[in-house]
Coordinates of C-alpha atoms and ligand atoms in Angstrom, one line a residue:
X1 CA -11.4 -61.3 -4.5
X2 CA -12.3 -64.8 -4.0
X3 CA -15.1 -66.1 -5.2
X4 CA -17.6 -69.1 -4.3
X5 CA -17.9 -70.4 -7.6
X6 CA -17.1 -68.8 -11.1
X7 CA -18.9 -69.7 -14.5
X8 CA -16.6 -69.6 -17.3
X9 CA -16.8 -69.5 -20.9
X10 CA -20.6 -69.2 -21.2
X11 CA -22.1 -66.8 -23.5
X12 CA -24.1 -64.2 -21.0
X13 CA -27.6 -63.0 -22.2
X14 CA -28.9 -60.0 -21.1
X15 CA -32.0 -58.0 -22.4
X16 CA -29.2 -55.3 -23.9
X17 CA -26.8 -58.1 -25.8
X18 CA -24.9 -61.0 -25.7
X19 CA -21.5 -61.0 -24.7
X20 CA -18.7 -63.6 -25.2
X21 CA -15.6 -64.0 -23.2
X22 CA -16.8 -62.7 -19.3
X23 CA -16.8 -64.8 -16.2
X24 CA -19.5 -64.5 -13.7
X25 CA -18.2 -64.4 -10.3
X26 CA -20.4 -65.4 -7.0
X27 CA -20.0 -64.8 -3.6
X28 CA -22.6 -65.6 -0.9
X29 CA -25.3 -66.2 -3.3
X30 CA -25.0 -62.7 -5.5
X31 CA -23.3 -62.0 -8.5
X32 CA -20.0 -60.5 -7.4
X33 CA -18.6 -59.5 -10.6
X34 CA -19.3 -60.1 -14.0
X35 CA -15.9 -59.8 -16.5
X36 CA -12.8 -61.1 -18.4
X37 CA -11.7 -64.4 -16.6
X38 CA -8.3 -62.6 -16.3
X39 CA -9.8 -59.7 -14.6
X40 CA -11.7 -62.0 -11.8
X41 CA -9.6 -63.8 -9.1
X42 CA -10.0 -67.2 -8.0
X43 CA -12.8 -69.7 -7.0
X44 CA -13.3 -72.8 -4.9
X45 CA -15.4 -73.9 -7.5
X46 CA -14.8 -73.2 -11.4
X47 CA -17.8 -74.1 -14.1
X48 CA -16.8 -74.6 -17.5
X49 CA -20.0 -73.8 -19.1
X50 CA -18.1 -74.6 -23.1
X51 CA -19.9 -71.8 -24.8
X52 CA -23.5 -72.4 -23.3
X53 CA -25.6 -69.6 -22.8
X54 CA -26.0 -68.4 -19.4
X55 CA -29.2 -66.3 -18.7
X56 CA -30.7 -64.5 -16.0
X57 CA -32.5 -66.8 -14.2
X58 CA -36.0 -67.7 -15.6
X59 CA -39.1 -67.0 -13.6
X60 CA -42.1 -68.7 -14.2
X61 CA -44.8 -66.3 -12.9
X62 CA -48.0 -68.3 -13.4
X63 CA -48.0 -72.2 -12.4
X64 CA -50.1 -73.6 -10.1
X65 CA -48.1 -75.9 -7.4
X66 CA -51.8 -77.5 -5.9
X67 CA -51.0 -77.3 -2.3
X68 CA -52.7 -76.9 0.4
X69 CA -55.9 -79.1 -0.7
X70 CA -54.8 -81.2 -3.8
X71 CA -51.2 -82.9 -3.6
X72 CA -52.9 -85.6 -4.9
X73 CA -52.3 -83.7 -8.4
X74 CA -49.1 -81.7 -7.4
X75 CA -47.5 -80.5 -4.7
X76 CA -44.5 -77.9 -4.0
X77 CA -42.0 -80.1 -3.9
X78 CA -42.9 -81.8 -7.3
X79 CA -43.6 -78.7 -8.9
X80 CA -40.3 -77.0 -7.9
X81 CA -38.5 -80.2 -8.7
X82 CA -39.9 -80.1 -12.5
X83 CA -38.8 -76.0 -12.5
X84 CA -35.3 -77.3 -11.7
X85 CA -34.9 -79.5 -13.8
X86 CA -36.6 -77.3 -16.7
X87 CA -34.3 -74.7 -16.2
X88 CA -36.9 -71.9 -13.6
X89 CA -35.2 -70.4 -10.7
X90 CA -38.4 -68.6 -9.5
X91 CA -42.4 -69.7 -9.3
X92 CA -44.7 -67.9 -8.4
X93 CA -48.5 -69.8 -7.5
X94 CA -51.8 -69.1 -8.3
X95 CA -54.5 -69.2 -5.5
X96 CA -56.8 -71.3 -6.4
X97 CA -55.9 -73.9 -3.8
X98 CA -58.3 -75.5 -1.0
X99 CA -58.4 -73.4 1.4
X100 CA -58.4 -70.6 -1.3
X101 CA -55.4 -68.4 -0.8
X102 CA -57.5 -65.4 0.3
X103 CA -56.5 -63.5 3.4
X104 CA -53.3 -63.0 5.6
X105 CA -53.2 -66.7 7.4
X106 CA -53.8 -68.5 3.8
X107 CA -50.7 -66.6 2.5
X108 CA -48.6 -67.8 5.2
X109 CA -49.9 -71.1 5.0
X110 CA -48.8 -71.3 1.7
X111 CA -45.8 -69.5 2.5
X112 CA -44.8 -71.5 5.7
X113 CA -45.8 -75.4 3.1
X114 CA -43.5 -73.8 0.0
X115 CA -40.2 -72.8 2.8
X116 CA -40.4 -76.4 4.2
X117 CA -40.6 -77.8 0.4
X118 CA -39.4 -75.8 -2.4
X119 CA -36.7 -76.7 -4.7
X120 CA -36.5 -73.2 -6.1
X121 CA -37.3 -69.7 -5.2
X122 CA -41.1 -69.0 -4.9
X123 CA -44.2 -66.5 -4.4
X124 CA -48.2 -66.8 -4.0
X125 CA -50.3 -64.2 -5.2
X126 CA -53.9 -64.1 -3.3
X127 CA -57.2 -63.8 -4.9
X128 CA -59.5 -61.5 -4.9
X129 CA -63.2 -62.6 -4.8
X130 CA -66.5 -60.5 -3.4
X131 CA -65.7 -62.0 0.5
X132 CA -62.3 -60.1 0.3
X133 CA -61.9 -57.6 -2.6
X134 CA -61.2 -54.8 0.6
X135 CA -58.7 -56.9 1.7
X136 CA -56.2 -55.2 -0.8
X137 CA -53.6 -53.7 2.3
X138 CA -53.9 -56.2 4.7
X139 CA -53.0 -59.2 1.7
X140 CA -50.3 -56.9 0.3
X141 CA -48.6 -56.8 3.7
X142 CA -48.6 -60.0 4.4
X143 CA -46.0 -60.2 1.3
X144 CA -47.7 -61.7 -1.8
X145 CA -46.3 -59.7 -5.4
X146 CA -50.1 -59.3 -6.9
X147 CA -53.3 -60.3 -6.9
X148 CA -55.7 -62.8 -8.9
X149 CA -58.9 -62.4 -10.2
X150 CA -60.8 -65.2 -11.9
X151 CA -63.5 -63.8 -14.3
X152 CA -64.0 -66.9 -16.0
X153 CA -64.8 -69.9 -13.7
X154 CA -62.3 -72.5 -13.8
X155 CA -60.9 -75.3 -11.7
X156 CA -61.7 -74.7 -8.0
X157 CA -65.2 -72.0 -8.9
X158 CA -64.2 -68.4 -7.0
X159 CA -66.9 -66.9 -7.7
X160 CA -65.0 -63.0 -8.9
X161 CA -65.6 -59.5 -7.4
X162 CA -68.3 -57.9 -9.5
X163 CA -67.4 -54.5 -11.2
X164 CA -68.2 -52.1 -8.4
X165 CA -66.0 -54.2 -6.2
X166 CA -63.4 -54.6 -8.4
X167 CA -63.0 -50.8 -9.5
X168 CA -62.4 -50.4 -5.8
X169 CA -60.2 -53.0 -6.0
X170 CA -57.9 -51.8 -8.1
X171 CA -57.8 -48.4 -7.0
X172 CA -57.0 -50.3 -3.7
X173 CA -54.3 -52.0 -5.5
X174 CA -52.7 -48.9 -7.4
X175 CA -52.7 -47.3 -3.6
X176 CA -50.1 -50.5 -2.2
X177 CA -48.2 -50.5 -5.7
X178 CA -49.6 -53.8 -6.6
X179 CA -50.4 -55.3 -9.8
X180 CA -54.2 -57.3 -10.4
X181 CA -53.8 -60.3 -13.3
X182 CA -56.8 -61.4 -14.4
X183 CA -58.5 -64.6 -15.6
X184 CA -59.8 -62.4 -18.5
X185 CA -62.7 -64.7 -19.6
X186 CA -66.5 -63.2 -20.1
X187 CA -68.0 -66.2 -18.2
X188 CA -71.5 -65.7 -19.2
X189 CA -70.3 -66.4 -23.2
X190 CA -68.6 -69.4 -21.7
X191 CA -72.0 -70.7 -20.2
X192 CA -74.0 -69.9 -22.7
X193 CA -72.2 -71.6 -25.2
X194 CA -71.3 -74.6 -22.9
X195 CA -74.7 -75.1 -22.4
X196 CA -75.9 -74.9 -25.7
X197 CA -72.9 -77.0 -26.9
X198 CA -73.9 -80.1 -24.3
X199 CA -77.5 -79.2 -25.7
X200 CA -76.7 -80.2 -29.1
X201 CA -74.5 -83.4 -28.0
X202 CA -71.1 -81.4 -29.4
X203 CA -68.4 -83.2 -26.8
X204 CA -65.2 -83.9 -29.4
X205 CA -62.3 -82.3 -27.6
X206 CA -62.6 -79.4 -30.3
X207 CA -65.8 -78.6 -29.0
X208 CA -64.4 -77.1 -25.6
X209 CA -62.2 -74.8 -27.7
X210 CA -65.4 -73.4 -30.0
X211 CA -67.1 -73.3 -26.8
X212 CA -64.9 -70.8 -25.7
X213 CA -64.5 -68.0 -28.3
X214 CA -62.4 -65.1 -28.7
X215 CA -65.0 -62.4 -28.2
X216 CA -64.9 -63.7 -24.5
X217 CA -61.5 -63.1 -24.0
X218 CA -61.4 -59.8 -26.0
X219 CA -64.6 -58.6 -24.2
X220 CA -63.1 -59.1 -20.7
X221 CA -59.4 -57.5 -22.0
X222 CA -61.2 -54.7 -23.0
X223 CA -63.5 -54.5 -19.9
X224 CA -60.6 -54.5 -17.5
X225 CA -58.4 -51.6 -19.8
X226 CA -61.9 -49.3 -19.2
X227 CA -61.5 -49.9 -15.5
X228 CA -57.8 -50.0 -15.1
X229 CA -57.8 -46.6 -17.1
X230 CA -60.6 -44.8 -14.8
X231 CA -59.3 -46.4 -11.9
X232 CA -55.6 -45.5 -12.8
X233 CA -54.5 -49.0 -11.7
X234 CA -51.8 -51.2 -12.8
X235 CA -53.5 -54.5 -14.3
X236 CA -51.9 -57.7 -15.8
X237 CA -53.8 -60.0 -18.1
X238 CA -52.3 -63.7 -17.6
X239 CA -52.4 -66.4 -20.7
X240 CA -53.3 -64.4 -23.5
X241 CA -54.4 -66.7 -26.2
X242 CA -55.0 -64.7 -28.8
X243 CA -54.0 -62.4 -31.3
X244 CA -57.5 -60.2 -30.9
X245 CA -56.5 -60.2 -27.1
X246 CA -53.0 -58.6 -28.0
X247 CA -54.0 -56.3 -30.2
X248 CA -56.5 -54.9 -27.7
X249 CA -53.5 -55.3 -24.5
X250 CA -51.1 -53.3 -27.3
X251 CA -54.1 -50.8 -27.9
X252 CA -54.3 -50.0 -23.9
X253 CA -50.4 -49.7 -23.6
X254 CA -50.6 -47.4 -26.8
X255 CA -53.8 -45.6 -24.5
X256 CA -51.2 -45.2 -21.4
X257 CA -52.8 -47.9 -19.5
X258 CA -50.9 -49.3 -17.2
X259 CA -52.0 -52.8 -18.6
X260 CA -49.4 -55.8 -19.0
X261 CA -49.5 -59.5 -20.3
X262 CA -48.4 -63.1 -20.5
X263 CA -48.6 -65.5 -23.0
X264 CA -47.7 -69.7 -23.1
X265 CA -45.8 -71.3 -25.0
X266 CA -48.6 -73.4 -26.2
X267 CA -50.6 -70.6 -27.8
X268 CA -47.3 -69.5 -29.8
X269 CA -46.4 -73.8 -30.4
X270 CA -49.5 -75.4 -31.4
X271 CA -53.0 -74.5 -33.3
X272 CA -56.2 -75.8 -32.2
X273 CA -55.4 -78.4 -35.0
X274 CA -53.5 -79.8 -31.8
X275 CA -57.1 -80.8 -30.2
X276 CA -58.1 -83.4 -33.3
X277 CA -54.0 -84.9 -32.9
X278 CA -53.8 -85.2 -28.9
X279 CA -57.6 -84.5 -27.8
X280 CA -58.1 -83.5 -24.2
X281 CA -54.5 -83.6 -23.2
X282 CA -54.4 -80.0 -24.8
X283 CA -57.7 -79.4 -23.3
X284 CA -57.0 -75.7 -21.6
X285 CA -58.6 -72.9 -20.4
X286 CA -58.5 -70.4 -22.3
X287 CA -57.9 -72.8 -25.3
X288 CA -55.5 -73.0 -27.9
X289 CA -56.3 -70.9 -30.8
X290 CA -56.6 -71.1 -34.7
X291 CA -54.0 -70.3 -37.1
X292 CA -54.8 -66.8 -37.7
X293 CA -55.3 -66.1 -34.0
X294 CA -51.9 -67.7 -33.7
X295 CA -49.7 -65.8 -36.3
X296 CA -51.3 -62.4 -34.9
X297 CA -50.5 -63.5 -30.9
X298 CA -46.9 -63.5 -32.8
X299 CA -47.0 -60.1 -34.4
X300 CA -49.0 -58.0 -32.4
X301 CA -47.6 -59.9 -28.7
X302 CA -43.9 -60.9 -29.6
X303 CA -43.1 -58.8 -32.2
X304 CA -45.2 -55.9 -31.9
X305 CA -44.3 -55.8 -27.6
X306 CA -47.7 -56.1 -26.9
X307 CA -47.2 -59.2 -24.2
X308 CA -44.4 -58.6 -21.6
X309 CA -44.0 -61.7 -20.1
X310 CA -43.8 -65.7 -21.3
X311 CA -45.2 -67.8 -18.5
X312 CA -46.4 -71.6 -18.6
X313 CA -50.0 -72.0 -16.5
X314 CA -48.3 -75.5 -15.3
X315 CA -51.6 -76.9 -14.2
X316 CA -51.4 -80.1 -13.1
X317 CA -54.5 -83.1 -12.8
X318 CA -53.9 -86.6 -12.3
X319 CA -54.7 -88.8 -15.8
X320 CA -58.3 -89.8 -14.4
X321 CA -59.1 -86.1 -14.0
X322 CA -58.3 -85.3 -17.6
X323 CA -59.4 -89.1 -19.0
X324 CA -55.8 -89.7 -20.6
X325 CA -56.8 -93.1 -21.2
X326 CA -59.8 -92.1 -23.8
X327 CA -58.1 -88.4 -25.3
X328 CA -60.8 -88.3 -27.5
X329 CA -63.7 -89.3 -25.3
X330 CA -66.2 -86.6 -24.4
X331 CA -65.1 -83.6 -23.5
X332 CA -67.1 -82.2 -20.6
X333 CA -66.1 -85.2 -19.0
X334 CA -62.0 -84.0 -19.1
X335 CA -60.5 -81.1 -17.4
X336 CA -58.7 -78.3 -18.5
X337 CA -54.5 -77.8 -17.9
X338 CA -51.5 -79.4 -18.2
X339 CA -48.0 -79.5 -16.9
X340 CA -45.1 -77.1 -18.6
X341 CA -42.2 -76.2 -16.8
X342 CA -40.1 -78.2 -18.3
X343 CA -40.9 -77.8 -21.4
X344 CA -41.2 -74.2 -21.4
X345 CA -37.5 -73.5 -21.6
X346 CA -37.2 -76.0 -25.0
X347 CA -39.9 -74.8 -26.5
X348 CA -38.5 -70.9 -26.3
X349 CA -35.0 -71.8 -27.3
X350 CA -36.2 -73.5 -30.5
X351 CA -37.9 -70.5 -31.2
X352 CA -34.8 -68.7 -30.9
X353 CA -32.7 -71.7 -32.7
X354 CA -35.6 -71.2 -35.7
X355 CA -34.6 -66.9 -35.6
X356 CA -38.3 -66.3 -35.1
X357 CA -37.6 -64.6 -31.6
X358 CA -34.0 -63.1 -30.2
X359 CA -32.5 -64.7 -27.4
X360 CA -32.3 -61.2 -25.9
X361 CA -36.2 -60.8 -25.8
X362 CA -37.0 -64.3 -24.4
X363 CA -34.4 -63.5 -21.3
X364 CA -36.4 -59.9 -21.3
X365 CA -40.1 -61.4 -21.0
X366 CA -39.2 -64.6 -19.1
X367 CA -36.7 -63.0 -16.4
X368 CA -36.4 -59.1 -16.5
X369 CA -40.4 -58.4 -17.6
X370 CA -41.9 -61.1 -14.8
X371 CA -39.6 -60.2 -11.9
X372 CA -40.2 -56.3 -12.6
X373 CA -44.1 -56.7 -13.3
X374 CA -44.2 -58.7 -9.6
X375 CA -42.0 -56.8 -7.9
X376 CA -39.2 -59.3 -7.5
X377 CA -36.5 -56.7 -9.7
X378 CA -34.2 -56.1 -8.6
X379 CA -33.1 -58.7 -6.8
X380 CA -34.6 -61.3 -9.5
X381 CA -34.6 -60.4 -13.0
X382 CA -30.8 -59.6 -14.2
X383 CA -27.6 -60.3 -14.3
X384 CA -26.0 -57.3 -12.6
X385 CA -23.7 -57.4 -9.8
X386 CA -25.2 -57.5 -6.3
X387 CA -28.4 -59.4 -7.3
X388 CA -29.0 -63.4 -6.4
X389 CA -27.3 -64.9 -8.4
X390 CA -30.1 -67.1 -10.2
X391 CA -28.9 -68.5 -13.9
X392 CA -30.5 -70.9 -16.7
X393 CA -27.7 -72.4 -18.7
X394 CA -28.9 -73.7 -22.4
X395 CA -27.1 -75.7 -24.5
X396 CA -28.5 -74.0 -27.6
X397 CA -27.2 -77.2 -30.0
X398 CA -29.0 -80.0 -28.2
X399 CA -31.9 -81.7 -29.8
X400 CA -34.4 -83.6 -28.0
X401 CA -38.0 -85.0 -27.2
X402 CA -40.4 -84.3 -24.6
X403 CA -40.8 -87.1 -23.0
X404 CA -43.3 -87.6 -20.5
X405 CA -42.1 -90.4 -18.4
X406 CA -39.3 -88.4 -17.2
X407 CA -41.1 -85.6 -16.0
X408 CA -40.6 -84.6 -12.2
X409 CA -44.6 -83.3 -11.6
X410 CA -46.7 -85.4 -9.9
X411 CA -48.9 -85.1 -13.4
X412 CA -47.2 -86.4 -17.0
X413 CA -49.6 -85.1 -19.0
X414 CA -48.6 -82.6 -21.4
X415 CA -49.7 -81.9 -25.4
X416 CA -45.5 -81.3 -25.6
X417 CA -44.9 -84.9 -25.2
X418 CA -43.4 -86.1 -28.0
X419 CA -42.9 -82.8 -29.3
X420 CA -39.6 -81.7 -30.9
X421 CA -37.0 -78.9 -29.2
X422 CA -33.7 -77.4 -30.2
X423 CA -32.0 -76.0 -27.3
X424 CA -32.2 -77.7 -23.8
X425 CA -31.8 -76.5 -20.3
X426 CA -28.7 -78.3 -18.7
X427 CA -28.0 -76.4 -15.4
X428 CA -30.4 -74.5 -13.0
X429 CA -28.3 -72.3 -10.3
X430 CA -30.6 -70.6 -7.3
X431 CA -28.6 -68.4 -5.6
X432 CA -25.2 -69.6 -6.5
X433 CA -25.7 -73.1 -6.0
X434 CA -26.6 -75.6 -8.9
X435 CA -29.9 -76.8 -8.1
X436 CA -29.9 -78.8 -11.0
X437 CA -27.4 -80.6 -13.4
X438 CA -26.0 -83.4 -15.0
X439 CA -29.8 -84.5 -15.2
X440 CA -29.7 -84.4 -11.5
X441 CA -31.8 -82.9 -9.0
X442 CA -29.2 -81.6 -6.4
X443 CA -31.7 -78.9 -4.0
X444 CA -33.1 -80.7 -1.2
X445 CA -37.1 -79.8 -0.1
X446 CA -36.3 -76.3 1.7
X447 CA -33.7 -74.8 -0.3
X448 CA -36.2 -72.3 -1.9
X449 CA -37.1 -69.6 -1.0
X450 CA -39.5 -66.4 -0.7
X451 CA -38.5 -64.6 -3.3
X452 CA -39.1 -60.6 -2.3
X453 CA -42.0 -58.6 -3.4
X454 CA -41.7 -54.9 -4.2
X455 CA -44.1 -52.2 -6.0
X456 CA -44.7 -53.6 -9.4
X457 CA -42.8 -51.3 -12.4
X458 CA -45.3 -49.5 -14.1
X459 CA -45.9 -50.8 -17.4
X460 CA -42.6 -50.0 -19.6
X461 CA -42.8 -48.3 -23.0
X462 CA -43.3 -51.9 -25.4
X463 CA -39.4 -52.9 -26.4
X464 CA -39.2 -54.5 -29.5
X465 CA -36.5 -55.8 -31.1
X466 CA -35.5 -56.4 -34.6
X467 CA -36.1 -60.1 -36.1
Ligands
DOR501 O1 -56.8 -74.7 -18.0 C1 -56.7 -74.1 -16.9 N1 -56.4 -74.8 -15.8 N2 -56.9 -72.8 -16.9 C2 -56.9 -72.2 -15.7 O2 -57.1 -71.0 -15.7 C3 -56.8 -72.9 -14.4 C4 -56.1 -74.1 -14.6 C5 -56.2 -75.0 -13.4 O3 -56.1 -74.5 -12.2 O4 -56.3 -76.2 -13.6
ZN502 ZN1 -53.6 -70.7 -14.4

């Protein structure tokens, strides 16, 4: 057979294993075979990947591309620019854009701006708010992989369904085969202790992250698992930050809950310590966590399989908006998020390179987990033959800095500037072609795009492996 392009010599990652020695060959965009260079025929084009690793594509299922409503902090062709070159073959948006991503003609609004910009391959979930939380079918049709719920407030203030409307919701969702992630934040705790906080003139860049304990996280996890459980509904809680948060998502799995989770590389990298060192550059929402909280998001989330998926909240605001020129001014006066993707790939590879995660696991929860959770398996998600053929190569050896001046994203700020990675992404291939490369940006605006969206995969019996 002849192929469109081969990659040779890499080392293929797969959730199962590693292997050595195979060639993957493409044809029309789809893995065509996957074997010993001798078995496969010829190519027009041959990649010599010199013993890089070649995984399935990495999907980044939580970033927030700012368009419609605020391209002055990002738009989709920045954001899929800064996926490219950080090694993510697949986005998908949150909702909380201007207009709100809400109903049938938002989604293709948002649809119709990411086909005419993209970079890479995309999605958009839709909210869910009290205006539209029996909107469930009609918003599924229209094509979106899941839905949104903000409990705590956050940038752009959707107000969320209360409980009675959000049960219905989710039984709703369960009926289409759609996932609900959640904001999981107990917004009154927030308030109360934001108020109190500004009260007492507490404003260091610290004081966001006290203001925001862990009991509101756990108390909204565990609000959602009792509802998810009566309603018999899949449910997804995005940026866990905690270890306590978890331990209660392992808990619901253990309960046969149909609950799954993310976490960031910034909870697993850095400790709240990271607020008094950069200040409101690491400002997020939820915030970064202590030590404790930290080595427990480890053992209970990574090693213990309590959090599926590894996603980055790329969140962009311009350096006004966050007050880059003062880090440590008052915090109210900041905002909360930061770019990620691409620094998400480096920061998970020097886990692997330190043997504190296997490089089977990280292609499981940032490729296989997200694209199976969304509904995007089996087309995204893999390596097998006959699915698009979407790769991250990573040179595992290379050592470098995060440097924010030469980020792609409208926004440069980022608490991984200046931060230290072993393992870099070299070469992004969409469907066959390299999108990015040589640290060049080769996918014109348009080349992504809508990725497909299935019935989520109900949530799989935690897969741990050894370390
Ligand atoms: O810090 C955050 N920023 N957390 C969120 O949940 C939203 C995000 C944003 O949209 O800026
Ligand atoms: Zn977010």
């Amino acid at each position: 057979m002849g192929f469109d392009s081969t990659f040779e010599n890499g080392r293929v990652v797969t959730p199962d294993g590693v292997q050595s020695g195979v060639s993957v060959g493409v044809k029309d965009g789809t893995i065509a075979a996957i074997g010993a260079p001798s078995e496969l025929g010829g190519a027009d084009r041959v990649v010599d990947l010199d013993g890089q690793y070649l995984l399935p594509g990495v999907i980044d299922a939580h970033i927030h591309a700012r368009s419609p409503g605020y391209e002055y902090k990002e738009d989709w062709s920045s954001a899929t620019a800064a996926a490219a070159a950080g090694g993510v073959t697949t986005v998908i948006a949150m909702p909380n854009t201007d207009p709100i991503i809400d109903s049938p003609e938002t989604v293709r609004q948002a649809y119709d701006i990411a086909d005419d910009d993209a970079h890479v391959d995309f999605q958009s979930y839709a909210v869910l708010t009290s205006e539209n939380y029996d909107q469930v079918e009609p918003l599924a049709a229209a094509g979106v992989p899941g839905f949104k719920v903000f409990l705590g407030t956050t940038f752009g203030e959707i107000e969320p369904p209360d409980d009675g409307e959000l049960y219905a919701a989710m039984e709703a969702a369960a009926g289409v085969g759609k996932r609900i992630g959640f904001h999981e934040e107990n917004d009154e705790i927030l308030s109360h202790w934001e108020a109190q906080f500004k009260r007492e003139g507490r404003d260091d860049p610290i004081d966001h992250a006290r203001s925001r304990p862990v009991v509101a996280e756990a108390e909204a996890v565990s609000r959602i698992i009792l509802l998810a459980d009566h309603a018999d509904a899949p449910v997804h809680m995005f940026h866990v930050s905690s270890g306590t948060g978890a331990e209660l998502v392992a808990e619901g799995k253990a309960d046969g809950v149909d609950v799954t989770a993310e976490t960031c590389p910034h909870y697993l990298w850095f400790t709240e310590e990271v607020m008094n060192e950069k200040g409101n550059v690491a400002r997020v929402q939820p915030p970064i966590r202590d030590a404790e909280e930290r080595e427990r998001l480890w053992e209970a989330g990574i090693r213990g399989g309590g959090v599926d998926c590894i996603a980055t909240d790329h969140a962009p605001h311009t350096d006004e908006e966050k007050n880059v020129e003062e880090p440590f001014g008052n915090t109210w006066e900041s905002i909360s998020g930061f770019v990620g993707l691409e620094s998400e790939v480096g920061s998970m590879a020097t886990f692997v390179s330190e043997g504190r995660l296997p490089i089977e696991q990280w292609a499981y929860m940032h490729s296989t987990r997200p694209a199976e959770i969304w509904g995007l398996y089996p087309r995204k998600g893999s390596l097998q033959v006959g699915t698009d053929a979407d790769f991250t190569v990573v040179d595992p050896d290379a050592e470098w800095v995060g440097r924010k001046e030469t980020l792609h994203s409208k926004s440069k700020t980022t608490p991984f500037n200046g931060e230290q990675f072993v393992g870099k992404p070299t070469m992004t291939v969409v469907r066959g072609t390299v999108v990015y490369g040589d640290d060049t940006l080769y996918a014109e605006e348009g080349y992504g795009e809508l990725a497909p969206s299935g019935e989520t995969t109900a949530n799989a019996e935690p897969r741990t492996y050894p370390n």
